[in-house]
Each structure stands twice: as C-alpha cells, then as structure tokens.
Coordinates of C-alpha atoms and ligand atoms in Angstrom, one line a residue:
X1367 CA 26.1 17.3 -0.7
X1368 CA 25.0 15.4 2.2
X1369 CA 21.4 15.8 3.1
X1370 CA 20.4 14.3 6.4
X1371 CA 17.0 13.0 7.2
X1372 CA 17.8 11.7 10.5
X1373 CA 16.2 14.3 12.8
X1374 CA 13.7 11.8 14.1
X1375 CA 16.3 9.3 14.9
X1376 CA 18.4 11.9 16.5
X1377 CA 15.6 12.9 18.8
X1378 CA 15.0 9.3 19.8
X1379 CA 18.6 8.9 20.7
X1380 CA 19.4 12.3 22.2
X1381 CA 18.0 11.7 25.7
X1382 CA 21.0 10.1 27.3
X1383 CA 23.5 11.8 25.0
X1384 CA 24.6 14.4 27.5
X1385 CA 25.5 11.8 30.1
X1386 CA 28.8 11.3 28.5
X1387 CA 31.0 14.1 29.4
X1388 CA 33.9 15.0 27.2
X1389 CA 36.2 15.7 30.1
X1390 CA 36.9 12.3 31.5
X1391 CA 40.3 12.2 33.3
X1392 CA 42.8 9.5 32.3
X1393 CA 42.9 8.3 35.9
X1394 CA 39.3 7.1 35.8
X1395 CA 39.5 6.0 32.2
X1396 CA 38.0 2.5 32.5
X1397 CA 35.3 3.6 34.8
X1398 CA 34.5 6.2 32.2
X1399 CA 34.3 3.6 29.5
X1400 CA 32.2 1.4 31.7
X1401 CA 29.8 4.2 32.3
X1402 CA 29.6 4.7 28.5
X1403 CA 28.8 1.0 28.1
X1404 CA 26.1 1.1 30.7
X1405 CA 24.7 4.3 29.1
X1406 CA 24.6 2.4 25.8
X1407 CA 22.8 -0.5 27.5
X1408 CA 20.2 1.8 28.9
X1409 CA 19.8 3.3 25.5
X1410 CA 19.3 -0.2 24.1
X1411 CA 16.7 -0.9 26.7
X1412 CA 14.8 2.2 25.5
X1413 CA 15.1 1.0 21.9
X1414 CA 13.9 -2.5 22.8
X1415 CA 10.8 -1.0 24.6
X1416 CA 10.1 1.0 21.5
X1417 CA 10.5 -2.1 19.3
X1418 CA 7.9 -4.0 21.4
X1419 CA 5.6 -1.0 21.4
X1420 CA 5.7 -0.8 17.6
X1421 CA 5.3 -4.5 17.3
X1422 CA 2.2 -4.5 19.5
X1423 CA 0.8 -1.6 17.4
X1424 CA 1.3 -3.7 14.3
X1425 CA -0.4 -6.7 16.0
X1426 CA -3.3 -4.5 16.8
X1427 CA -3.5 -3.2 13.3
X1428 CA -3.3 -6.8 12.0
X1429 CA -6.4 -7.6 14.1
X1430 CA -8.3 -4.6 12.7
X1431 CA -7.2 -5.6 9.2
X1432 CA -8.5 -9.1 9.7
X1433 CA -11.8 -7.8 11.0
X1434 CA -12.3 -5.5 8.0
X1435 CA -11.3 -8.3 5.7
X1436 CA -14.1 -10.4 7.3
X1437 CA -16.6 -7.6 6.7
X1438 CA -15.4 -7.1 3.1
X1439 CA -15.8 -10.9 2.5
X1440 CA -19.3 -10.9 3.9
X1441 CA -20.2 -7.9 1.7
X1442 CA -18.7 -9.6 -1.3
X1443 CA -20.8 -12.7 -0.7
X1444 CA -23.9 -10.6 -0.3
X1445 CA -23.0 -8.8 -3.6
X1446 CA -22.6 -12.2 -5.3
X1447 CA -26.0 -13.3 -4.0
X1448 CA -27.7 -10.1 -5.2
X1449 CA -26.0 -10.4 -8.5
X1450 CA -27.4 -13.9 -8.8
X1451 CA -30.9 -12.7 -7.9
X1452 CA -30.6 -9.9 -10.4
X1453 CA -29.7 -12.4 -13.1
X1454 CA -32.7 -14.5 -12.1
X1455 CA -35.0 -11.5 -12.3
X1456 CA -33.5 -10.6 -15.6
X1457 CA -34.3 -14.1 -16.9
X1458 CA -37.8 -14.0 -15.5
X1459 CA -38.4 -10.7 -17.2
X1460 CA -37.3 -12.0 -20.5
X1461 CA -39.6 -15.0 -20.1
X1462 CA -42.5 -12.8 -19.2
X1463 CA -41.8 -10.5 -22.2
X1464 CA -41.8 -13.5 -24.5
X1465 CA -45.1 -14.6 -22.9
X1466 CA -46.6 -11.2 -23.5
X1467 CA -45.3 -11.2 -27.2
X1468 CA -46.9 -14.7 -27.7
X1469 CA -50.2 -13.5 -26.2
X1470 CA -50.1 -10.4 -28.3
X1471 CA -49.6 -12.7 -31.4
X1472 CA -52.6 -14.8 -30.4
X1473 CA -54.7 -11.8 -29.8
X1474 CA -53.8 -10.4 -33.2
X1475 CA -54.8 -13.7 -34.8
X1476 CA -58.1 -13.7 -33.0
X1477 CA -58.8 -10.1 -34.0
X1478 CA -58.1 -11.0 -37.6
X1479 CA -60.6 -13.9 -37.3
X1480 CA -63.1 -11.6 -35.8
X1481 CA -62.6 -9.1 -38.6
X1482 CA -63.0 -11.9 -41.2
X1483 CA -66.2 -13.1 -39.4
X1484 CA -67.5 -9.6 -39.3
X1485 CA -66.8 -9.1 -43.0
X1486 CA -68.6 -12.4 -43.7
X1487 CA -71.7 -11.3 -41.7
X1488 CA -71.7 -7.9 -43.4
X1489 CA -71.5 -9.6 -46.8
X1490 CA -74.4 -11.9 -46.0
X1491 CA -76.4 -8.8 -44.9
X1492 CA -75.7 -7.1 -48.2
X1493 CA -76.6 -10.3 -50.1
X1494 CA -79.8 -10.6 -48.1
X1495 CA -80.7 -7.0 -48.9
X1496 CA -80.0 -7.5 -52.6
X1497 CA -82.2 -10.5 -52.7
X1498 CA -85.1 -8.4 -51.5
X1499 CA -84.5 -8.3 -47.7
X1500 CA -84.9 -5.4 -45.3
X1501 CA -82.5 -2.5 -45.8
X1502 CA -82.8 -1.2 -42.3
X1503 CA -80.9 -4.2 -40.9
X1504 CA -77.9 -3.5 -43.1
X1505 CA -78.0 0.2 -42.1
X1506 CA -78.1 -0.7 -38.4
X1507 CA -75.3 -3.2 -38.9
X1508 CA -73.0 -0.9 -40.8
X1509 CA -73.7 1.9 -38.2
X1510 CA -72.6 -0.2 -35.3
X1511 CA -69.9 1.5 -33.2
X1512 CA -68.0 -1.4 -32.0
X1513 CA -67.8 -5.2 -32.0
X1514 CA -70.1 -5.7 -29.0
X1515 CA -72.6 -3.4 -30.6
X1516 CA -72.2 -5.2 -33.9
X1517 CA -72.7 -8.7 -32.4
X1518 CA -75.8 -7.7 -30.5
X1519 CA -77.2 -6.2 -33.6
X1520 CA -76.1 -9.1 -35.8
X1521 CA -77.8 -11.6 -33.6
X1522 CA -81.1 -10.0 -34.4
X1523 CA -80.7 -10.7 -38.0
X1524 CA -82.5 -13.8 -39.1
X1525 CA -80.4 -13.9 -42.3
X1526 CA -77.2 -14.7 -40.3
X1527 CA -76.5 -18.3 -39.7
X1528 CA -76.6 -19.5 -36.2
X1529 CA -73.1 -21.0 -36.2
X1530 CA -71.6 -17.6 -37.5
X1531 CA -73.0 -15.9 -34.5
X1532 CA -71.8 -18.6 -32.2
X1533 CA -68.3 -18.4 -33.6
X1534 CA -68.2 -14.7 -33.4
X1535 CA -69.2 -14.9 -29.7
X1536 CA -66.5 -17.5 -29.1
X1537 CA -63.9 -15.4 -30.8
X1538 CA -64.8 -12.4 -28.8
X1539 CA -64.8 -14.4 -25.5
X1540 CA -61.4 -15.9 -26.4
X1541 CA -60.0 -12.5 -27.1
X1542 CA -61.2 -11.2 -23.8
X1543 CA -59.6 -14.1 -22.1
X1544 CA -56.3 -13.4 -23.8
X1545 CA -56.5 -9.7 -23.0
X1546 CA -56.9 -10.7 -19.3
X1547 CA -54.0 -13.1 -19.5
X1548 CA -51.9 -10.4 -21.1
X1549 CA -52.8 -8.0 -18.3
X1550 CA -51.9 -10.5 -15.7
X1551 CA -48.5 -11.2 -17.3
X1552 CA -47.9 -7.5 -17.6
X1553 CA -48.7 -7.0 -13.9
X1554 CA -46.3 -9.8 -13.0
X1555 CA -43.7 -8.2 -15.2
X1556 CA -44.1 -4.9 -13.4
X1557 CA -43.7 -6.7 -10.1
X1558 CA -40.5 -8.4 -11.3
X1559 CA -39.3 -5.0 -12.6
X1560 CA -39.9 -3.4 -9.2
X1561 CA -38.0 -6.3 -7.6
X1562 CA -35.2 -5.9 -10.0
X1563 CA -34.9 -2.2 -9.2
X1564 CA -34.8 -3.0 -5.5
X1565 CA -32.0 -5.5 -6.1
X1566 CA -30.1 -2.9 -8.1
X1567 CA -30.4 -0.4 -5.3
X1568 CA -29.2 -3.0 -2.9
X1569 CA -26.3 -3.9 -5.1
X1570 CA -25.3 -0.2 -5.4
X1571 CA -25.5 0.1 -1.6
X1572 CA -23.3 -3.0 -1.2
X1573 CA -20.8 -1.8 -3.7
X1574 CA -20.4 1.6 -2.1
X1575 CA -20.2 0.0 1.4
X1576 CA -17.5 -2.3 0.1
X1577 CA -15.6 0.5 -1.6
X1578 CA -15.7 2.3 1.8
X1579 CA -14.3 -0.8 3.5
X1580 CA -11.7 -1.2 0.8
X1581 CA -10.5 2.3 1.3
X1582 CA -10.4 1.8 5.1
X1583 CA -8.4 -1.3 4.5
X1584 CA -6.0 0.6 2.2
X1585 CA -5.5 3.2 4.9
X1586 CA -4.8 0.5 7.5
X1587 CA -2.4 -1.2 5.1
X1588 CA -0.6 2.1 4.6
X1589 CA -0.5 2.7 8.4
X1590 CA 0.9 -0.8 8.9
X1591 CA 3.6 -0.2 6.2
X1592 CA 4.6 3.0 8.0
X1593 CA 4.8 1.2 11.3
X1594 CA 6.9 -1.5 9.8
X1595 CA 9.2 1.1 8.3
X1596 CA 9.5 2.8 11.7
X1597 CA 10.2 -0.6 13.3
X1598 CA 12.9 -1.2 10.7
X1599 CA 14.5 2.1 11.5
X1600 CA 14.3 1.4 15.3
X1601 CA 15.7 -2.1 14.8
X1602 CA 18.6 -0.7 12.7
X1603 CA 19.2 1.9 15.4
X1604 CA 19.3 -0.9 17.9
X1605 CA 21.8 -2.8 15.8
X1606 CA 24.0 0.2 15.5
X1607 CA 24.0 0.7 19.2
X1608 CA 24.7 -3.0 19.9
X1609 CA 27.5 -2.9 17.4
X1610 CA 29.0 0.1 19.1
X1611 CA 28.7 -1.5 22.5
X1612 CA 30.5 -4.6 21.2
X1613 CA 33.2 -2.5 19.6
X1614 CA 33.7 -0.5 22.7
X1615 CA 34.0 -3.7 24.8
X1616 CA 36.6 -4.9 22.3
X1617 CA 38.5 -1.7 22.7
X1618 CA 38.3 -2.0 26.5
X1619 CA 39.6 -5.6 26.3
X1620 CA 42.5 -4.5 24.2
X1621 CA 43.4 -1.8 26.7
X1622 CA 43.3 -4.2 29.6
X1623 CA 45.4 -6.7 27.7
X1624 CA 48.0 -4.0 26.9
X1625 CA 48.0 -2.9 30.6
X1626 CA 48.6 -6.4 31.8
X1627 CA 51.4 -6.8 29.3
X1628 CA 53.0 -3.8 31.0
X1629 CA 51.9 -1.2 28.5
X1630 CA 50.7 2.2 29.3
X1631 CA 47.1 1.1 29.0
X1632 CA 46.3 4.1 26.8
X1633 CA 45.5 4.4 23.2
X1634 CA 49.0 3.7 22.0
X1635 CA 48.2 0.1 22.9
X1636 CA 46.0 -0.1 19.9
X1637 CA 48.9 0.5 17.5
X1638 CA 51.1 -2.3 18.8
X1639 CA 48.1 -4.6 18.9
X1640 CA 47.8 -5.1 15.2
X1641 CA 45.8 -8.3 15.2
X1642 CA 43.0 -8.0 12.7
X1643 CA 40.1 -10.2 13.6
X1644 CA 39.4 -10.8 10.0
X1645 CA 35.7 -11.0 10.1
X1646 CA 33.6 -13.3 8.1
X1647 CA 31.3 -10.4 7.3
X1648 CA 31.4 -9.6 3.7
X1649 CA 33.3 -6.5 2.8
X1650 CA 33.0 -5.0 -0.7
X1651 CA 36.5 -5.6 -2.0
X1652 CA 39.6 -7.5 -2.0
X1653 CA 42.1 -5.0 -0.7
X1654 CA 44.0 -6.3 2.3
X1655 CA 42.9 -4.8 5.5
X1656 CA 45.3 -6.5 7.9
X1657 CA 48.2 -4.1 7.7
X1658 CA 47.8 -0.5 8.6
X1659 CA 49.9 2.5 8.3
X1660 CA 49.5 4.0 4.9
X1661 CA 46.9 5.4 2.6
X1662 CA 48.0 4.0 -0.7
X1663 CA 51.3 5.5 -1.7
X1664 CA 51.6 8.9 0.0
X1665 CA 53.4 9.0 3.3
X1666 CA 51.3 8.6 6.4
X1667 CA 50.2 12.0 7.7
X1668 CA 51.1 13.1 11.1
X1669 CA 48.5 12.8 13.8
X1670 CA 47.0 15.9 15.2
X1671 CA 47.5 16.8 18.9
X1672 CA 44.2 15.1 19.5
X1673 CA 45.5 11.9 17.9
X1674 CA 43.4 11.9 14.7
X1675 CA 44.6 12.1 11.1
X1676 CA 42.9 13.3 7.9
X1677 CA 40.8 10.4 6.6
X1678 CA 41.5 11.4 2.9
X1679 CA 45.0 12.9 3.1
X1680 CA 45.5 15.9 0.8
X1681 CA 41.8 16.3 -0.1
X1682 CA 40.3 19.7 0.6
X1683 CA 37.2 20.5 2.5
X1684 CA 34.2 21.0 0.2
X1685 CA 31.6 21.7 2.8
X1686 CA 32.1 22.3 6.5
X1687 CA 30.4 21.3 9.7
X1688 CA 27.3 23.2 10.9
X1689 CA 24.0 24.5 9.7
X1690 CA 23.6 24.2 5.9
X1691 CA 20.4 25.1 4.1
X1692 CA 18.6 25.3 7.4
X1693 CA 19.7 21.8 8.4
X1694 CA 22.5 20.6 10.5
X1695 CA 25.4 19.1 8.6
X1696 CA 26.9 16.8 11.1
X1697 CA 30.3 16.3 9.4
X1698 CA 32.8 17.6 6.9
X1699 CA 32.7 16.8 3.2
X1700 CA 36.1 16.2 1.5
X1701 CA 35.7 16.1 -2.2
X1702 CA 37.9 14.9 -5.0
X1703 CA 37.7 13.0 -8.3
X1704 CA 39.5 9.8 -8.9
X1705 CA 40.6 6.8 -6.9
X1706 CA 40.8 8.2 -3.3
X1707 CA 41.6 5.7 -0.5
X1708 CA 39.9 6.5 2.8
X1709 CA 41.9 5.7 5.9
X1710 CA 41.1 5.2 9.6
X1711 CA 41.5 8.5 11.3
X1712 CA 42.5 6.8 14.6
X1713 CA 43.0 3.2 15.6
X1714 CA 40.0 1.4 16.9
X1715 CA 37.4 -1.3 16.3
X1716 CA 35.0 -1.1 13.3
X1717 CA 31.5 -0.9 14.9
X1718 CA 29.4 -0.6 11.8
X1719 CA 30.2 -1.4 8.1
X1720 CA 27.2 -1.5 5.8
X1721 CA 24.8 0.3 3.6
X1722 CA 22.1 2.9 4.5
X1723 CA 19.8 4.8 2.2
X1724 CA 21.2 8.1 3.5
X1725 CA 24.9 7.4 4.2
X1726 CA 25.3 4.9 1.4
X1727 CA 28.3 2.6 2.1
X1728 CA 29.3 3.7 5.6
X1729 CA 31.7 2.7 8.3
X1730 CA 31.9 3.7 11.9
X1731 CA 35.0 3.1 14.0
X1732 CA 34.8 3.1 17.8
X1733 CA 37.9 4.5 19.4
X1734 CA 39.1 4.5 23.0
X1735 CA 41.1 7.7 23.4
X1736 CA 42.5 8.1 26.9
X1737 CA 39.6 6.2 28.3
X1738 CA 37.1 8.2 26.4
X1739 CA 34.9 6.8 23.7
X1740 CA 35.1 8.5 20.4
X1741 CA 33.5 7.5 17.1
X1742 CA 34.5 8.3 13.5
X1743 CA 32.1 7.9 10.6
X1744 CA 32.9 7.6 6.9
X1745 CA 30.0 7.9 4.4
X1746 CA 29.2 7.6 0.7
X1747 CA 32.1 5.1 0.1
X1748 CA 32.5 3.4 -3.2
X1749 CA 33.9 0.4 -1.5
X1750 CA 34.3 -0.8 2.1
X1751 CA 37.4 -2.9 3.0
X1752 CA 36.6 -3.6 6.7
X1753 CA 33.7 -5.3 8.5
X1754 CA 32.2 -4.7 11.9
X1755 CA 34.2 -6.2 14.7
X1756 CA 37.6 -5.8 12.9
X1757 CA 40.4 -4.0 14.7
X1758 CA 41.9 -1.3 12.6
X1759 CA 45.1 0.7 13.0
X1760 CA 45.4 4.4 12.4
X1761 CA 46.0 5.2 8.7
X1762 CA 44.8 1.8 7.6
X1763 CA 42.9 1.9 4.3
X1764 CA 39.2 1.1 5.1
X1765 CA 37.5 2.0 1.8
X1766 CA 37.3 4.2 -1.3
X1767 CA 35.8 7.6 -1.7
X1768 CA 32.5 7.3 -3.6
X1769 CA 29.0 8.8 -4.1
X1770 CA 26.7 6.1 -2.7
X1771 CA 23.5 6.9 -0.8
X1772 CA 22.1 10.4 -0.5
X1773 CA 25.0 12.1 -2.4
X1774 CA 25.2 14.1 -5.6
X1775 CA 28.9 13.7 -6.3
X1776 CA 32.0 11.9 -5.2
X1777 CA 33.0 13.0 -1.7
X1778 CA 33.8 11.7 1.8
X1779 CA 31.3 12.7 4.5
X1780 CA 33.3 12.4 7.7
X1781 CA 31.9 12.7 11.2
X1782 CA 33.5 12.6 14.6
X1783 CA 31.4 11.9 17.7
X1784 CA 32.3 12.3 21.3
X1785 CA 30.9 9.1 22.7
X1786 CA 29.0 6.6 20.5
X1787 CA 27.5 7.6 17.2
X1788 CA 23.9 8.6 18.0
X1789 CA 23.1 10.2 14.7
X1790 CA 23.2 14.0 15.0
X1791 CA 23.1 14.1 18.8
X1792 CA 26.8 13.6 19.5
X1793 CA 28.5 15.0 16.4
X1794 CA 31.2 17.6 16.8
X1795 CA 33.2 19.6 14.3
X1796 CA 35.8 17.1 13.0
X1797 CA 38.2 20.0 12.2
X1798 CA 38.6 20.5 15.9
X1799 CA 40.4 17.1 16.0
X1800 CA 42.3 17.1 12.7
Ligands
ZN3257 ZN1 28.4 15.7 4.3

C-alpha cells in the first residue's frame, strides 16, 4: 500500500547515519544522546549548505531569466516596429494602386477621344472623296497601321481641318504622358512591394527568434520550478531534523530532571512525567491527548521486552518490512476497517506532526530508550491528536487510522528507526521491537 518515493532524500541523509551505533551502553547513556544531537547538528549544517547552494542556483537562474526577458522585450519592440512599417507599406501600396487605377481611367478616356477624333477625320475623308476628292488619300488613311501612322498620313490631307489635327496631336501627347506616369507609379509600386516583402521576411525572422527565446525562457522557468521544489524538499528535511533535535533535547531534559529527582534516569522516567506541554500547534481533532495509557476501550497491551507496544492493538499485519515490488518498504502496514485509534508505541516527545504528500497525516515520536535515541513513525492517519513538541506517554492515543497521502486503502504504516528518522536510511524491522 505504501509506495515510497524518498530514495533521493534517503541518499541525502544517509551519510552520517551509520555514526549512531545501536549498542550504546546505559552507563554512557547521556554522552550517547549528546553524540546523537551533535550528529543531527552536523546533518543540519549539511542541509543548510544545500539550501544555500540551491538558493544561489535559483538566483543565478533568475538573472538568466531577466536577461532573456530583456531580449524578448527588445525583439517584441522590433516586431511592433516592423508591423508598423508593414502597415505603412500596405497603405502606400493601396494608394499607388488607386493612383494607377485613376491613371488607367484617364488613359481610357483619352483613348476614347482619340478614337472619336480618328472616326471624325475618317468621316471627313470619306465626305471629301464623295464630293469629288482624291480617293487615294482615303485608301492611305484607312490602310494606316497605327495611330502614329494615321496622324502623319492625316496631316497630309488638306481636307482635314487644322484644329482637328492639333487636337489629335494633343490627345496623343497627353496619352503618352499618362502612360509614362502610369509606368512611374507602377515602378514605385514594385519598389514598395519589394520593401514589403523584405519587411515580411524580417518579421518572420523576429517571430522565430522570439519563439526560440520564449522556449528558452519556458525551459528556464521549468528548471527554476524544479529547483524550488528541491529547495522545498530540503527545507522540509531541515525542519524534520530540527524538530527531532528539539524533541531529543526535551527527552534528555526529562531524563535529567528525573535523575535529579532521584529517579533511575532511564526511560521509566517518561511514564511518571505525564506533563503534556499542550502545544499551540493545531492538531486535527478534539480528542484529549493529555492522559495516556489506553487505546480507546481495550486494555493496554503489554510492552515487549524492547519496551514498545503495538501501535494499533489487535490489528493484523497486512504488509511486512523489506523489499516490495523492487522497492524498500521501510515499515509495517497494519490494516483494518473502521474507527481504529493509533497509540504511541513508547513514551517520548512528538517530533513531527503534519502532512506530507507521501505519508499523508504523519507523526514521529522521538524516544530515549536507555540513552539511545529511537524514533517511531505513524503514517496515513485520518486524524492527528498531538502536535510537535508534546510529550506523550506509552499507549496514549495520538491519532486515527486512515488512508491519507500515498495510500490506496485504510491502514497504518508504522516505522521504527534506530536513531533519528532519516527517511529510509535508519529504518529497522518494527516487528523486532514489538
Ligand atoms: Zn507501508
């Protein structure tokens, strides 16, 4: 049921794991705990170094992102400029096209006038022939190949009025001028079209450059997101370690207090010392957590020789400790339906009580067993009744069995660690202690 994705975290935290030996003699109990605290402090130092490394990577990425954004902004303003020039060219082209149309219209009118004038001259030539004139002129005139030819021939005809000839010349000269103007406008239009094509190519270039930059920025954003996630994980690891350090210190203080009160100075001190520092940290339900000793009705189970009790009395093992589907399963799963109170397996101080994506609602309790730090972990809880920093006694109800986090059905995932909880690194088979 539990799938762990904590291998990376485990690697980070494994380094100093082996420093804590499991065979500390009671005689050097406190020095053992002190060594554990200094080990945790060293661990924290490592974590803090990692945090500042990640943070400086993020700062560097932020610089790169800013630089790319600057480039993107500059490309965008070039794009806008090109867009504006394109619109101008478009407008200019439209004007030139209108101009060409107008010129074409004028040319057409002139051509019509020339046609009319020509018809008039032809008619006069016919009339002149009919009134006894020379037929050869008419033949010559009708046989002309083009306007120029026609005009030059017509001018030789005495029968044509002087002003008709002049007008024809004028019309032809005007038409020529218009044709020249039209050619000039067309040339200009071609130049603007070429310019427009250049602008379009430039725009395309800018767009693809910007798309490239956008992609680069997307990659960097993603990288940054990843770094921030990693940072978040490291920071939460740091918090977990700090919490355990504080809990261990609290356990140590309890032990010293008990010793100075004439007690044995060992773990039994925890039981007599029932003061629950009711923490202001929010816990998920109302159930009283101040008094320990039972698990909601059934009689308190007897502690094993190692001093631990079943965290969900009477509930059977669903999945054991060890490799499972090619991955280490760092605890034991106890599964049952219904309202199942979860109890503290051993007296101690709550070091972590919160929610994680993998463990769901989880609690760790730091224990000081004969001068040796031990940690129990309770995961996938439906509810948590204790907060970090609280002192709990063995058998005290700390939560309810549930299926929160990475879980597919109601069960308790229970871990025991020799030393502090350092993800998979320090987990041992809980059945060895139950
Ligand atoms: Zn499990």
